[in-house]
Coordinates of C-alpha atoms in Angstrom, one line a residue:
X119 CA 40.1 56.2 170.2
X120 CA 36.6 55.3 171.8
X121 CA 38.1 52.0 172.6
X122 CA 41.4 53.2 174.1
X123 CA 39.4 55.5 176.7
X124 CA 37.1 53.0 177.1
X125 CA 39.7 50.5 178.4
X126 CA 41.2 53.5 180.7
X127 CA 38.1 53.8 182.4
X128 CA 37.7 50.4 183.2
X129 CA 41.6 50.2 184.2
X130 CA 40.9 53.6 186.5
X131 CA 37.4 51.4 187.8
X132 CA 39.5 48.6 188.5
X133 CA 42.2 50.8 190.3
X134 CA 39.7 52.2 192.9
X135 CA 38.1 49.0 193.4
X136 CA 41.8 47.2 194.4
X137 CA 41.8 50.7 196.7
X138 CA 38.7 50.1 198.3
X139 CA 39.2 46.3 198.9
X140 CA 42.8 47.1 200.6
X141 CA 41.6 49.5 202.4
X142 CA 38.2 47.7 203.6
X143 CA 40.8 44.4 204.6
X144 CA 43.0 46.8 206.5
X145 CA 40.0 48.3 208.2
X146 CA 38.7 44.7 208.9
X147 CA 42.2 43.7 210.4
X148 CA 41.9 46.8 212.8
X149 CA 38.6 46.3 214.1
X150 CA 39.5 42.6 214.9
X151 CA 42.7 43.7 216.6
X152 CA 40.3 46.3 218.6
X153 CA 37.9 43.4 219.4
X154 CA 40.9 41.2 220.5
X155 CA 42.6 43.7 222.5
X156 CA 39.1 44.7 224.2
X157 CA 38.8 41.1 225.3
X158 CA 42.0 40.9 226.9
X159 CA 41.3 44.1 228.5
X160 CA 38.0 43.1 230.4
X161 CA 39.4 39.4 231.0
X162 CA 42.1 40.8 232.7
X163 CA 39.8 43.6 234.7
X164 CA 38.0 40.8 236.1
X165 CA 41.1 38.9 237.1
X166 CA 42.5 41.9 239.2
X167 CA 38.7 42.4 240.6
X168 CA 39.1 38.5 241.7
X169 CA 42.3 39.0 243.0
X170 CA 41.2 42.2 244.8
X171 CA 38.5 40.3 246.4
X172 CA 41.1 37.3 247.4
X173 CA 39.1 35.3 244.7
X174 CA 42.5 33.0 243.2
X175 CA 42.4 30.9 240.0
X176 CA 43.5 27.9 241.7
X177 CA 39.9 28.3 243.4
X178 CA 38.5 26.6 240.5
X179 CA 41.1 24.2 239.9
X180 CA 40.2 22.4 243.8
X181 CA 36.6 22.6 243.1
X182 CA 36.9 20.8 239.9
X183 CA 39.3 18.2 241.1
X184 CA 41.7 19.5 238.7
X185 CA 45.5 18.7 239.9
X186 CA 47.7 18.4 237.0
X187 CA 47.1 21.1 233.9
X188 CA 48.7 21.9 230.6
X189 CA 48.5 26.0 229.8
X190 CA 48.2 26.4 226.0
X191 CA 50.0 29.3 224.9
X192 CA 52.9 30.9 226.2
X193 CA 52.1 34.8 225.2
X194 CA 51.0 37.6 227.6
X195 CA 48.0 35.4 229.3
X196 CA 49.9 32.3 229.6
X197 CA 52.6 33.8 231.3
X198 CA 50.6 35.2 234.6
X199 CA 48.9 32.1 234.6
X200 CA 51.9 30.4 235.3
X201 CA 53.0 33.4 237.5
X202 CA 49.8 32.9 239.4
X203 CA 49.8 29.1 240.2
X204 CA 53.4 28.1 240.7
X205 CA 53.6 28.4 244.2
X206 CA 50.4 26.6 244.5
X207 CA 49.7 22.6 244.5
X208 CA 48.2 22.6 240.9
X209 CA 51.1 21.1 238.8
X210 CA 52.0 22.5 235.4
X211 CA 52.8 19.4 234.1
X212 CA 54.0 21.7 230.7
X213 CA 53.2 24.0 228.2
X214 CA 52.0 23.9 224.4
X215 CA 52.5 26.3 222.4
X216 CA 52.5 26.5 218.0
X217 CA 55.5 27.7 218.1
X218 CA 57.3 25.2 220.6
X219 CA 60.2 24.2 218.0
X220 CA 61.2 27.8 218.7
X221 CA 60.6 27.8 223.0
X222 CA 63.6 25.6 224.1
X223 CA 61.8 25.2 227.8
X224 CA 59.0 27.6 229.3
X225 CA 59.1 28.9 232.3
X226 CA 61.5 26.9 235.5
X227 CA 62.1 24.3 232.8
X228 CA 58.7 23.5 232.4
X229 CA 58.8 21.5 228.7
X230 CA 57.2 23.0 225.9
X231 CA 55.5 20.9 223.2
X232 CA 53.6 21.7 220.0
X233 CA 50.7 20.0 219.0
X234 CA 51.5 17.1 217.7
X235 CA 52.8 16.3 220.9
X236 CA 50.1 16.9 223.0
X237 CA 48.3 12.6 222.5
X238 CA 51.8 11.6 223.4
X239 CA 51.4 12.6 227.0
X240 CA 48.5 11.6 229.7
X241 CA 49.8 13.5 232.6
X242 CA 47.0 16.2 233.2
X243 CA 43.4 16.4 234.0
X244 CA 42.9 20.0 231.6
X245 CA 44.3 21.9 229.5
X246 CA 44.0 25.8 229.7
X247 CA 43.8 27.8 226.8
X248 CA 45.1 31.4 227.5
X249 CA 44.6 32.8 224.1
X250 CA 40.8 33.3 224.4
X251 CA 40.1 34.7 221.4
X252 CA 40.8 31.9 219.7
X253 CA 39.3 29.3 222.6
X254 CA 36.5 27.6 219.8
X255 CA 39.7 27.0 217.2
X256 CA 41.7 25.6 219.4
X257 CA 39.7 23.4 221.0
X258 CA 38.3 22.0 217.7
X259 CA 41.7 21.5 216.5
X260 CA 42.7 19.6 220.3
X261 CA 39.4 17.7 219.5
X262 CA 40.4 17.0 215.8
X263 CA 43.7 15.4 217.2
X264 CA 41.7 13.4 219.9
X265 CA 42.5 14.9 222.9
X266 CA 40.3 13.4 225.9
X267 CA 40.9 15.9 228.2
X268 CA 38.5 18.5 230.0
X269 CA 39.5 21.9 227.7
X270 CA 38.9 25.0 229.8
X271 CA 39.2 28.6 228.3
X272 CA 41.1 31.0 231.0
X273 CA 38.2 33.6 230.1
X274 CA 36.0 30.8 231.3
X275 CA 37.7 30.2 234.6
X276 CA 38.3 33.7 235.0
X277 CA 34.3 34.3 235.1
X278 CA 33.5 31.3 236.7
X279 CA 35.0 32.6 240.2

């Protein structure tokens, strides 16, 4: 009998521990998405403040000799970057995105390729990287692949007007 309420106490320990590690995961996951989501927010504060002050992005693209880019990613960011510069003399030679199998063509038929695609093509001077809270990843995975190219985080430009 001792045994049997032995082993029900460890089960019940056990229980509350797989509780406690959900639940601290869960928690984990929120205050990354928090984090994330705070990023974006003051990223983007400053690029309306820039905009407000007739600061534009492609600013920094003329003072860094920078003619023909590639935008990484193709979510929220990505997308006003593109919004921003098409009607401008900086070319958007294409896109890249993880997912490109899935994006047929970004934006005005602009191609989109993945990754694996990237050392294929020597038609830009930079590559943006729109999702910034990933920048370091990303770049040390464009690296890994042996991308030679100048690798600029939009947070970085965004701050550097």
């Amino acid at each position: 009998m001792k045994i049997w309420k032995t082993i029900f106490n460890v089960g019940v320990i056990a229980a509350v521990g797989g509780v406690l590690w959900t639940a601290k995961k869960v928690i984990d996951k929120s205050s990354n998405l928090e984090s994330r989501f705070r990023n974006y927010y003051e990223v983007l504060n400053q690029w309306v403040k820039n905009k407000n002050q007739h600061i534009e992005i492609v600013e920094y693209f003329k003072e860094n000799d920078i003619k023909n880019i590639a935008i990484y990613g193709m979510g929220e960011l990505g997308n006003r970057l593109y919004e921003e510069l098409r009607t401008s003399d900086i070319n958007i030679a294409y896109f890249i995105d993880k997912n490109a199998a899935e994006i047929y063509s970004g934006a005005d038929d602009i191609p989109v390729v993945g990754l694996d695609e990237i050392s294929q093509r020597d038609d830009v001077d930079a590559i943006i990287v729109t999702p910034i809270y990933d920048f370091d990843k990303i770049e040390e995975e464009l690296i890994n692949q042996g991308i030679d190219l100048d690798i600029i985080s939009l947070e970085d430009i965004i701050y550097a007007l």
